[in-house]
mmCIF file of C-alpha atoms in Angstrom:
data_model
loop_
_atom_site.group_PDB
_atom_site.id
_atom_site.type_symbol
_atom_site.label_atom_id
_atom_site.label_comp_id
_atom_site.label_asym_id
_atom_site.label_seq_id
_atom_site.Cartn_x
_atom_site.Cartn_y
_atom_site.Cartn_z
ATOM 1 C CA UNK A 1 -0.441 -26.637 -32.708
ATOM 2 C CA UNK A 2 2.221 -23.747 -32.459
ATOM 3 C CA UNK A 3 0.083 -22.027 -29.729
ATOM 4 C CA UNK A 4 -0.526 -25.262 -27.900
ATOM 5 C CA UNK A 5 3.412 -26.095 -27.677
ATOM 6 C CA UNK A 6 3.504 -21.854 -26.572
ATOM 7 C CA UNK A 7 1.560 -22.581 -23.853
ATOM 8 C CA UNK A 8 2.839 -26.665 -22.243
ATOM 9 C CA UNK A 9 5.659 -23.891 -22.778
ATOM 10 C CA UNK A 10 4.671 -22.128 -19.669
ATOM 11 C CA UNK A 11 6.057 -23.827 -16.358
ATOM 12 C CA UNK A 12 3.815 -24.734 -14.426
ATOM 13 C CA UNK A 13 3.933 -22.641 -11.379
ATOM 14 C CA UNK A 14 3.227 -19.498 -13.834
ATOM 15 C CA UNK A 15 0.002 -21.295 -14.592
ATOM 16 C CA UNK A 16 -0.633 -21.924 -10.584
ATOM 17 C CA UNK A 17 -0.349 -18.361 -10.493
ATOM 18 C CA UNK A 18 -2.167 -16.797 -13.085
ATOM 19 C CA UNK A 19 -5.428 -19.128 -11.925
ATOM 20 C CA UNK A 20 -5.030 -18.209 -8.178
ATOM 21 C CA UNK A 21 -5.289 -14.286 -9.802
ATOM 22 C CA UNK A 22 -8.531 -15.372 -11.903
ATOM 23 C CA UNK A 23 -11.829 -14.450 -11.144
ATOM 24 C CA UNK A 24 -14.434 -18.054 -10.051
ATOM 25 C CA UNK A 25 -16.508 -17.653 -13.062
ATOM 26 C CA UNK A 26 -13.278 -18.123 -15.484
ATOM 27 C CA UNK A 27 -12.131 -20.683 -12.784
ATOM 28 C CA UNK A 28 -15.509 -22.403 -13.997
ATOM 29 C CA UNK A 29 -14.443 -22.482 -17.638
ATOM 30 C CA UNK A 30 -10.897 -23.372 -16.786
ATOM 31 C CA UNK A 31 -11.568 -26.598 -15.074
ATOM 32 C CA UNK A 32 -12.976 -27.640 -18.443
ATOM 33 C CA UNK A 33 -9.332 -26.932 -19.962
ATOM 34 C CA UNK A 34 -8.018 -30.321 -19.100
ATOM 35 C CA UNK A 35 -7.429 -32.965 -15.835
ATOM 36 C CA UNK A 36 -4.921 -31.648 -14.883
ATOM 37 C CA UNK A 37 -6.650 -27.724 -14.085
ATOM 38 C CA UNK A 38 -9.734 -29.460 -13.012
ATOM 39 C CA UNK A 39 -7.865 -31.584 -10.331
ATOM 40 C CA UNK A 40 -5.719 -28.215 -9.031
ATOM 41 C CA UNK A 41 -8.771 -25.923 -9.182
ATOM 42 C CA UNK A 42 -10.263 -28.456 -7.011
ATOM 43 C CA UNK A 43 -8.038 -28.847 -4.493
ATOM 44 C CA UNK A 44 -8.759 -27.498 -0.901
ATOM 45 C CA UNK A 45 -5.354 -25.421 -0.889
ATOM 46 C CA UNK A 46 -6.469 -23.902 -4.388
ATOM 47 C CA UNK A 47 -9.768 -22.796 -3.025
ATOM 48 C CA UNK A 48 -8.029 -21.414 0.301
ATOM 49 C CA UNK A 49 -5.182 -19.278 -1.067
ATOM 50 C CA UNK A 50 -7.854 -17.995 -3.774
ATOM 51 C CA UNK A 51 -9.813 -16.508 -1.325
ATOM 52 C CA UNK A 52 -7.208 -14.921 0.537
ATOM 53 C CA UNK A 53 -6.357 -13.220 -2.837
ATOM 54 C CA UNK A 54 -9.964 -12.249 -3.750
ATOM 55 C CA UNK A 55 -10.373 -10.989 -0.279
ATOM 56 C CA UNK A 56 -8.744 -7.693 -1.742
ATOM 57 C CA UNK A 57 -11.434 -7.538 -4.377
ATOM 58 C CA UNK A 58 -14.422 -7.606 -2.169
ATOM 59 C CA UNK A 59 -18.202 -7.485 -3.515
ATOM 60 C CA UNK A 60 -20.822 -5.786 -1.960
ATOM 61 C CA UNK A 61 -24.438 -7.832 -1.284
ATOM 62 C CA UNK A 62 -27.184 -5.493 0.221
ATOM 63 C CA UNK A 63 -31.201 -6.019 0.927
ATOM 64 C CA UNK A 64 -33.371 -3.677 -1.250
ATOM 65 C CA UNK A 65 -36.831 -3.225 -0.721
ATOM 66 C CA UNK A 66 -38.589 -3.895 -4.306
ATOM 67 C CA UNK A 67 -40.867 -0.847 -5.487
ATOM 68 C CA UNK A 68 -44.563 -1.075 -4.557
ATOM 69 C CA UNK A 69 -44.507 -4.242 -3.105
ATOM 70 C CA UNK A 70 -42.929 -5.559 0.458
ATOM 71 C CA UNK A 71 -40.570 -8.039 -0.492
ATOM 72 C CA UNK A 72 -36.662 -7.750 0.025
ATOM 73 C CA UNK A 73 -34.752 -8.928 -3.223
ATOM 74 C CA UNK A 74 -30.862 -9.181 -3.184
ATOM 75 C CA UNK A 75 -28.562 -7.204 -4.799
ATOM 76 C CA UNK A 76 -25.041 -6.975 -5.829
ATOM 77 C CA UNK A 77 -22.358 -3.957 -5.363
ATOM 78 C CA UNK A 78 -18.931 -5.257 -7.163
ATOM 79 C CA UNK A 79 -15.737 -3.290 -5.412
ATOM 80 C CA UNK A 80 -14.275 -2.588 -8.963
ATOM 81 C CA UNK A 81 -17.957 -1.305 -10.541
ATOM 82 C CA UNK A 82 -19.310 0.794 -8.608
ATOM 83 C CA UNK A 83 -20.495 2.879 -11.648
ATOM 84 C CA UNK A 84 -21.083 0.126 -13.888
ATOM 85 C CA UNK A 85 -24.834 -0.026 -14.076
ATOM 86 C CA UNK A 86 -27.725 1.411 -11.862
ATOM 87 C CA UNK A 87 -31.048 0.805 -10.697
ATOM 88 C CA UNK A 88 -33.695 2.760 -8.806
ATOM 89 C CA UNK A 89 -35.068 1.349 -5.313
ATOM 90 C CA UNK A 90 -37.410 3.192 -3.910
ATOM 91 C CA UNK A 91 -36.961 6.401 -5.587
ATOM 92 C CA UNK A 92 -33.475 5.597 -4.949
ATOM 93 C CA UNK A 93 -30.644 5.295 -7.578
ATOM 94 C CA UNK A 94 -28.271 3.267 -6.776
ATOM 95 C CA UNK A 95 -25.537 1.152 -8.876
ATOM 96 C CA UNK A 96 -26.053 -2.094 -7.881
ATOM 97 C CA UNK A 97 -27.185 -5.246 -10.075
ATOM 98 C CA UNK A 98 -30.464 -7.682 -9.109
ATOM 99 C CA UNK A 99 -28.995 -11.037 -8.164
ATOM 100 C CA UNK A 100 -31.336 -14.361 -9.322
ATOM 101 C CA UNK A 101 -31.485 -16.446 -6.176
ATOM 102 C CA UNK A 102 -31.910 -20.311 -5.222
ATOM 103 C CA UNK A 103 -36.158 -20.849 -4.932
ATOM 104 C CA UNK A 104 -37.334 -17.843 -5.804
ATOM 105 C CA UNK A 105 -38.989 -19.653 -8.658
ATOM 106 C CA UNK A 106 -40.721 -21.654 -5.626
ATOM 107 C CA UNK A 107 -42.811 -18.058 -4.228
ATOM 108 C CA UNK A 108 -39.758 -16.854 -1.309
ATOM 109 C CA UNK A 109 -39.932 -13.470 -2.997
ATOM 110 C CA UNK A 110 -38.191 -12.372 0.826
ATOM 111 C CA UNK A 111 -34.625 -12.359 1.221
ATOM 112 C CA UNK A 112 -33.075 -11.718 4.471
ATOM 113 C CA UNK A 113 -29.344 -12.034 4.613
ATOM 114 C CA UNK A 114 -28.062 -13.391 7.537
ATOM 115 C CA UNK A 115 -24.042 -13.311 7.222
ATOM 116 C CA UNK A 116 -21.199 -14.308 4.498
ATOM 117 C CA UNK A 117 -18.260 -16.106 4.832
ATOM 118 C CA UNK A 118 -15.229 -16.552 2.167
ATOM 119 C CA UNK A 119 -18.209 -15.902 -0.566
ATOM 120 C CA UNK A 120 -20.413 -18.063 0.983
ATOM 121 C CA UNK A 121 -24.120 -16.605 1.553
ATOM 122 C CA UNK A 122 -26.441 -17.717 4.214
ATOM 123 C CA UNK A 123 -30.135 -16.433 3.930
ATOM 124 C CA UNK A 124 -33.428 -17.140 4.872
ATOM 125 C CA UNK A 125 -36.053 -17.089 2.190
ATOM 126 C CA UNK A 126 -39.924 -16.227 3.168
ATOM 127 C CA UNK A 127 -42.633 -17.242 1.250
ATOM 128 C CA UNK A 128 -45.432 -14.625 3.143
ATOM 129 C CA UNK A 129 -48.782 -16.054 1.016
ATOM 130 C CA UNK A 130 -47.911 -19.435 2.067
ATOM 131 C CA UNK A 131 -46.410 -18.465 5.698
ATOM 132 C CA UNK A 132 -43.407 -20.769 4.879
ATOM 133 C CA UNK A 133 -39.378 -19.974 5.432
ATOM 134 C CA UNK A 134 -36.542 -21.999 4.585
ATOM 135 C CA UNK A 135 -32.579 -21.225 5.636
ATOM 136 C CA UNK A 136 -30.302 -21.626 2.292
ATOM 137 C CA UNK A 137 -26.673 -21.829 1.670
ATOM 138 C CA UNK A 138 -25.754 -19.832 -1.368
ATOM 139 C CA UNK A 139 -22.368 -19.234 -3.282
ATOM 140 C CA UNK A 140 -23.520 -16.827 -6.251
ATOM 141 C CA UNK A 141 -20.267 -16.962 -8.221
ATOM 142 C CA UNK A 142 -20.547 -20.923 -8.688
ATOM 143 C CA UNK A 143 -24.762 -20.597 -8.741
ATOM 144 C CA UNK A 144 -24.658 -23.658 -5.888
ATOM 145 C CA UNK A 145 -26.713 -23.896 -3.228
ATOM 146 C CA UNK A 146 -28.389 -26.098 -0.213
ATOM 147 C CA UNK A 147 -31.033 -25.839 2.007
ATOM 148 C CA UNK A 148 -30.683 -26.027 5.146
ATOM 149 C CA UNK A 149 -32.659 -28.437 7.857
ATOM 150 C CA UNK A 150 -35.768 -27.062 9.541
ATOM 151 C CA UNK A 151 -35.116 -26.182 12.743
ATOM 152 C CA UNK A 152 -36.877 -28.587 15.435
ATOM 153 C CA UNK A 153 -38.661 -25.093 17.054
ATOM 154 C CA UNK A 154 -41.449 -23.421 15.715
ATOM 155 C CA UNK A 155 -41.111 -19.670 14.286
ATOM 156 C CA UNK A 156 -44.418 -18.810 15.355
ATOM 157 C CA UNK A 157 -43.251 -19.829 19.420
ATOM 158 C CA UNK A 158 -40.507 -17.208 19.096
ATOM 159 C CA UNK A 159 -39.031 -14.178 17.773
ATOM 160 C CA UNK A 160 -35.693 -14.194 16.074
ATOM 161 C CA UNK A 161 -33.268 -12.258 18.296
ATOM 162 C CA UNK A 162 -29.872 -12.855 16.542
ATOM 163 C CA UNK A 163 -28.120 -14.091 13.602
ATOM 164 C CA UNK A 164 -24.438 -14.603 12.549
ATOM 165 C CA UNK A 165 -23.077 -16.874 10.011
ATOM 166 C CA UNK A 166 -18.753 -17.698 10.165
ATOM 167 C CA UNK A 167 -16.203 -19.950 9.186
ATOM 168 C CA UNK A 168 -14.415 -22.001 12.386
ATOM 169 C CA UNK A 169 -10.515 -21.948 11.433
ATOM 170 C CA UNK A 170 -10.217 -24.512 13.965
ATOM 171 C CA UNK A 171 -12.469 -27.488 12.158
ATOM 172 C CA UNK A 172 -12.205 -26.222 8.792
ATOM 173 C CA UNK A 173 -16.166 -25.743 9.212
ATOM 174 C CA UNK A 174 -19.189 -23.495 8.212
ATOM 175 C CA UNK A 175 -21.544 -22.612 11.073
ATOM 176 C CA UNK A 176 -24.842 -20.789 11.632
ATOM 177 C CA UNK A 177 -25.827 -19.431 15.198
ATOM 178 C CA UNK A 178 -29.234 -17.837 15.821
ATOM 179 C CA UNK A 179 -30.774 -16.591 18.953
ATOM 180 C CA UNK A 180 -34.594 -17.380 19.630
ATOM 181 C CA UNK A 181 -37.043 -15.952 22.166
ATOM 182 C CA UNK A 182 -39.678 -17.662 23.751
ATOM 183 C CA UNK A 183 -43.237 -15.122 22.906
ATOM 184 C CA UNK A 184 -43.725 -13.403 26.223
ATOM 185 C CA UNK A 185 -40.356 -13.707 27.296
ATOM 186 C CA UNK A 186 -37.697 -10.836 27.794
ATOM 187 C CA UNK A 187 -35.174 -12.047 29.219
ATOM 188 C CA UNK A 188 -33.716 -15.359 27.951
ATOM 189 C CA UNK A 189 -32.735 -16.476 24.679
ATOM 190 C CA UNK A 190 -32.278 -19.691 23.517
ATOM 191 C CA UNK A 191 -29.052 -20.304 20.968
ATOM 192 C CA UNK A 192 -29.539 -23.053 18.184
ATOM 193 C CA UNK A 193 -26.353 -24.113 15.658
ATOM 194 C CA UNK A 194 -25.943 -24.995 12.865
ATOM 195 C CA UNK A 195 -22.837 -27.036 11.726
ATOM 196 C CA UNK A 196 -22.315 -27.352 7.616
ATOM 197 C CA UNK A 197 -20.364 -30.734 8.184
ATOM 198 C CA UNK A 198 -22.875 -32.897 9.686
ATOM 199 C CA UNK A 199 -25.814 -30.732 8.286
ATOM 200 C CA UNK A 200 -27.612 -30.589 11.416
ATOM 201 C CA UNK A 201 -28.437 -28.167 14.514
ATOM 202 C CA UNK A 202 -28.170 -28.379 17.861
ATOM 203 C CA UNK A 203 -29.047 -26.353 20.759
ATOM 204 C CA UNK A 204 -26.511 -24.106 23.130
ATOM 205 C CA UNK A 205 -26.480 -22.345 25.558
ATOM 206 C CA UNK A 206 -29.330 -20.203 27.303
ATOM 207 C CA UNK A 207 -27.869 -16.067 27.682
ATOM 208 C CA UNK A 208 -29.546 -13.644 29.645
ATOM 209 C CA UNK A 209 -29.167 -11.034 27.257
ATOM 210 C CA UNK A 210 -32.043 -9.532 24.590
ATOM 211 C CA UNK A 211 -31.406 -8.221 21.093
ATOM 212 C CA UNK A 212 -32.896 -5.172 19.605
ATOM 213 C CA UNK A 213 -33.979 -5.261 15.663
ATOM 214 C CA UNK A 214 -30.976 -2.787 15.076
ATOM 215 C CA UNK A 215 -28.062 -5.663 16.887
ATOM 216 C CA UNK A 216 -29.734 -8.732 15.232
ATOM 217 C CA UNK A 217 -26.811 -8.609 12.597
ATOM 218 C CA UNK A 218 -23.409 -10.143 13.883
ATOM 219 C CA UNK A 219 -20.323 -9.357 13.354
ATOM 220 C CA UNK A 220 -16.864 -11.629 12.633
ATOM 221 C CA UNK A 221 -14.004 -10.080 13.877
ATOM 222 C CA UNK A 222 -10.754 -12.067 14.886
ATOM 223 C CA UNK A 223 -13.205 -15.541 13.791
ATOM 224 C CA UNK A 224 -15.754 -14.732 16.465
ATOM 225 C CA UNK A 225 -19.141 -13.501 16.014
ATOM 226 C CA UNK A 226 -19.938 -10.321 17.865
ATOM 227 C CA UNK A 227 -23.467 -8.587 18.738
ATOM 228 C CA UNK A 228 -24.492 -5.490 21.053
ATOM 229 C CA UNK A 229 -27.190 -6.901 23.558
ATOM 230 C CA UNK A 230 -28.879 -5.397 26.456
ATOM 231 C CA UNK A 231 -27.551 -6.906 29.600
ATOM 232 C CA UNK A 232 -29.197 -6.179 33.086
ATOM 233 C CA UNK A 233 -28.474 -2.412 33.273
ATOM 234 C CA UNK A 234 -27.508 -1.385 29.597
ATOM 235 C CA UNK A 235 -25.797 -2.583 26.264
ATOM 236 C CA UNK A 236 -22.762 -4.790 26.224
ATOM 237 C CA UNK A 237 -20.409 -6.329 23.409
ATOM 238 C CA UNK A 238 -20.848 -10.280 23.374
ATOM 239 C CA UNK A 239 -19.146 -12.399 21.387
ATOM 240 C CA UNK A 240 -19.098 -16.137 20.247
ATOM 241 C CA UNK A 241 -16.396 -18.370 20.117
ATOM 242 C CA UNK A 242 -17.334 -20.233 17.006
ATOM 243 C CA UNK A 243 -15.136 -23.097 17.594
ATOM 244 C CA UNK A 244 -15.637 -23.868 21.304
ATOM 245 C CA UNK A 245 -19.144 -22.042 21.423
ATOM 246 C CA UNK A 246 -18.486 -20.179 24.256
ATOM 247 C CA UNK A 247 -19.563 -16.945 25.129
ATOM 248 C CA UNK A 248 -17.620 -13.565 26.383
ATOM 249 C CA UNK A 249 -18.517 -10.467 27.381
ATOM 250 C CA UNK A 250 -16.798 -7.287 27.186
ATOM 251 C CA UNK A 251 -17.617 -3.808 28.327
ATOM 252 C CA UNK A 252 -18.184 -0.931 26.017
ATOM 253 C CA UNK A 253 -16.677 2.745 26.585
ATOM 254 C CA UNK A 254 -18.823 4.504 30.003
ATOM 255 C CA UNK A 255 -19.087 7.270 27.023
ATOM 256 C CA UNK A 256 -20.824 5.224 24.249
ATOM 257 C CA UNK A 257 -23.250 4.302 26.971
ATOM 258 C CA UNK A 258 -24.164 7.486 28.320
ATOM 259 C CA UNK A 259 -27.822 8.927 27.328
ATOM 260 C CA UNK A 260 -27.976 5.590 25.549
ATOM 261 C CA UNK A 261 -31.797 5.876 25.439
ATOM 262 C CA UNK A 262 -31.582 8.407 22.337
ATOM 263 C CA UNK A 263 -29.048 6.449 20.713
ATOM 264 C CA UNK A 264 -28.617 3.545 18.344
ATOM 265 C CA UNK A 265 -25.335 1.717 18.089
ATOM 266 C CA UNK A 266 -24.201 -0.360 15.240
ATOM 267 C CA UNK A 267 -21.050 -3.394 15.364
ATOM 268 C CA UNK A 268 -18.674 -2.854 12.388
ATOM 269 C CA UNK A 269 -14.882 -3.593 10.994
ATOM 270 C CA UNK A 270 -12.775 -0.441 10.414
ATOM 271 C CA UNK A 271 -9.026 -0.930 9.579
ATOM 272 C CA UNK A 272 -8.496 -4.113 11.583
ATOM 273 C CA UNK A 273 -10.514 -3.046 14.438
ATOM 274 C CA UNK A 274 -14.025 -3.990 15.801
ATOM 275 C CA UNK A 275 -15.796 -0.650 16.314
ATOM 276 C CA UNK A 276 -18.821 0.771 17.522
ATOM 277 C CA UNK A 277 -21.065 3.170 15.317
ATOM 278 C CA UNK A 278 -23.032 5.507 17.618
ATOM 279 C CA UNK A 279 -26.221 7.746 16.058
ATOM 280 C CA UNK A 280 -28.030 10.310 18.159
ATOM 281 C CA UNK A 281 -31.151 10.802 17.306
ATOM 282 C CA UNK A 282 -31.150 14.208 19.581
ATOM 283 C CA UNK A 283 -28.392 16.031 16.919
ATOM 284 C CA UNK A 284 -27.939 13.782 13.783
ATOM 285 C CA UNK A 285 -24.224 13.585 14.985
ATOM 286 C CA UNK A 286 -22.662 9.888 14.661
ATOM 287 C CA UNK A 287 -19.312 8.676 15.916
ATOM 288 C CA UNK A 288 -16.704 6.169 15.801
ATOM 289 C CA UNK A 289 -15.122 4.294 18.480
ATOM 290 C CA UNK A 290 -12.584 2.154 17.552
ATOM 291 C CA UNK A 291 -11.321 -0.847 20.037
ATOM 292 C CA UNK A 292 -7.696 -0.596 19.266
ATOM 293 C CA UNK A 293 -6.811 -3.618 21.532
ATOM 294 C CA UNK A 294 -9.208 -6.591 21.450
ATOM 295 C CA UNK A 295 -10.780 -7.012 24.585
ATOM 296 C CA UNK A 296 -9.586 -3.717 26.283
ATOM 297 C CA UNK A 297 -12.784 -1.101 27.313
#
């Protein structure tokens, strides 16, 4: 009793507080304190502002190939234990922690992450003895999940050119784009989207652009999705309105595209700005180029 009357105590703003600092799996337990938590913890403002704090304590998800087999399993780098536990992937060691993911019990021993959004994971699972694939929503701190519908085209018709997965500011919305290519084609590709709010996809535009394995991956950078195709004559940055579903392009540096036949390029976030990762495979040497203004070559 003396504790309880310690802790009605506590204004209530201090409580706001200390939950908004808590971790989602004690956010889990404290909704079973009482109504009143539940009700707060549930609230859309709750869940907003505690993001934008846990944003600063980031974990790591990566692909890892498992030993002597060819399936891709998850796994889980936490910001604050990086030297917590390890594990060995392919002769690897490497501290990272096996993540249990949604119908795996079903025979999709694949995992192929496709983005992540405000801890949101959206994957495609691959059940090779079977030849079936699913898309899956997946938030691994609550353990919820949903599938996502089949997409009206056939995989085997097309090869999967792009990916991105982002959150629209705009609608307060979840959405999944993916680039598909007609077999035989090498020129076109044909956007679907997917929108979490009415569960459904839909397909965009047609871009004369074509995606190489290595710029399949997006990138969200000021709540657009970004990719490096190859255009007409050579690579290009593109990116994707998520809200209006529009696309731009912009023109990389005439020095990143130089000899760009012996190198590979990645898309990446570095203090704020949308960069450009360049490898030569002539003299191992990689570099940086930063786009300090958005938009600006």
């Amino acid at each position: 009793m003396e504790k309880a009357a310690k802790m009605s105590s506590i204004p209530e703003v201090i409580h706001h507080e200390i939950l908004l600092r808590s971790p989602v799996k004690l956010l889990l337990v404290c909704k079973s304190v009482c109504k009143n938590w539940y009700a707060l913890i549930s609230t859309s403002d709750f869940v907003k502002t505690h993001i934008t704090i846990q944003e600063k304590k980031p974990n790591l998800m990566l692909e890892g190939i498992v030993r002597r087999s060819a399936n891709r399993m998850p796994y889980s780098i936490a910001y604050d234990s990086l030297v917590s536990s390890s594990i060995v992937v392919e002769d690897y060691q490497i501290d990272a922690i096996e993540m249990c993911y949604p119908f795996k019990s079903l025979g999709y021993k694949t995992v192929q992450l496709l983005g992540s959004s405000n801890g949101l994971i959206c994957m495609t699972l691959v059940d090779f003895d079977h030849f079936k694939n699913l898309f899956c929503l997946w938030n691994p701190a609550t353990r919820e999940y949903k599938k996502i519908p089949e997409l009206t085209i056939e995989f085997k018709d097309c090869d999967f050119q792009f990916h991105s997965f982002g959150y629209d500011r705009k609608t307060d919305d979840y959405k999944l784009a993916i680039g598909l290519q007609a077999l035989g084609s090498n020129v076109y590709t044909q956007v679907q989207l997917y929108t979490l709010s009415s569960d459904s996809w839909k397909t965009g535009k047609t871009i004369p652009y074509r995606f190489p394995y290595c710029q399949s991956s997006g990138v969200i950078f000021n709540g657009d999705l970004h990719w490096l195709p190859l255009g007409q004559d050579n690579y290009v940055l593109l990116s994707l309105d998520i809200s209006d579903e529009t696309f731009k392009e912009m023109q990389l540096p005439i020095e990143v595209l130089k000899e760009n036949m012996n190198r590979y390029m990645f898309l990446g976030v570095l203090e704020g700005c949308l960069c450009v990762i360049v490898s030569s495979v002539v003299n191992d040497r990689f570099e940086v180029w930063e786009m300090l203004d958005y938009g600006v070559r």
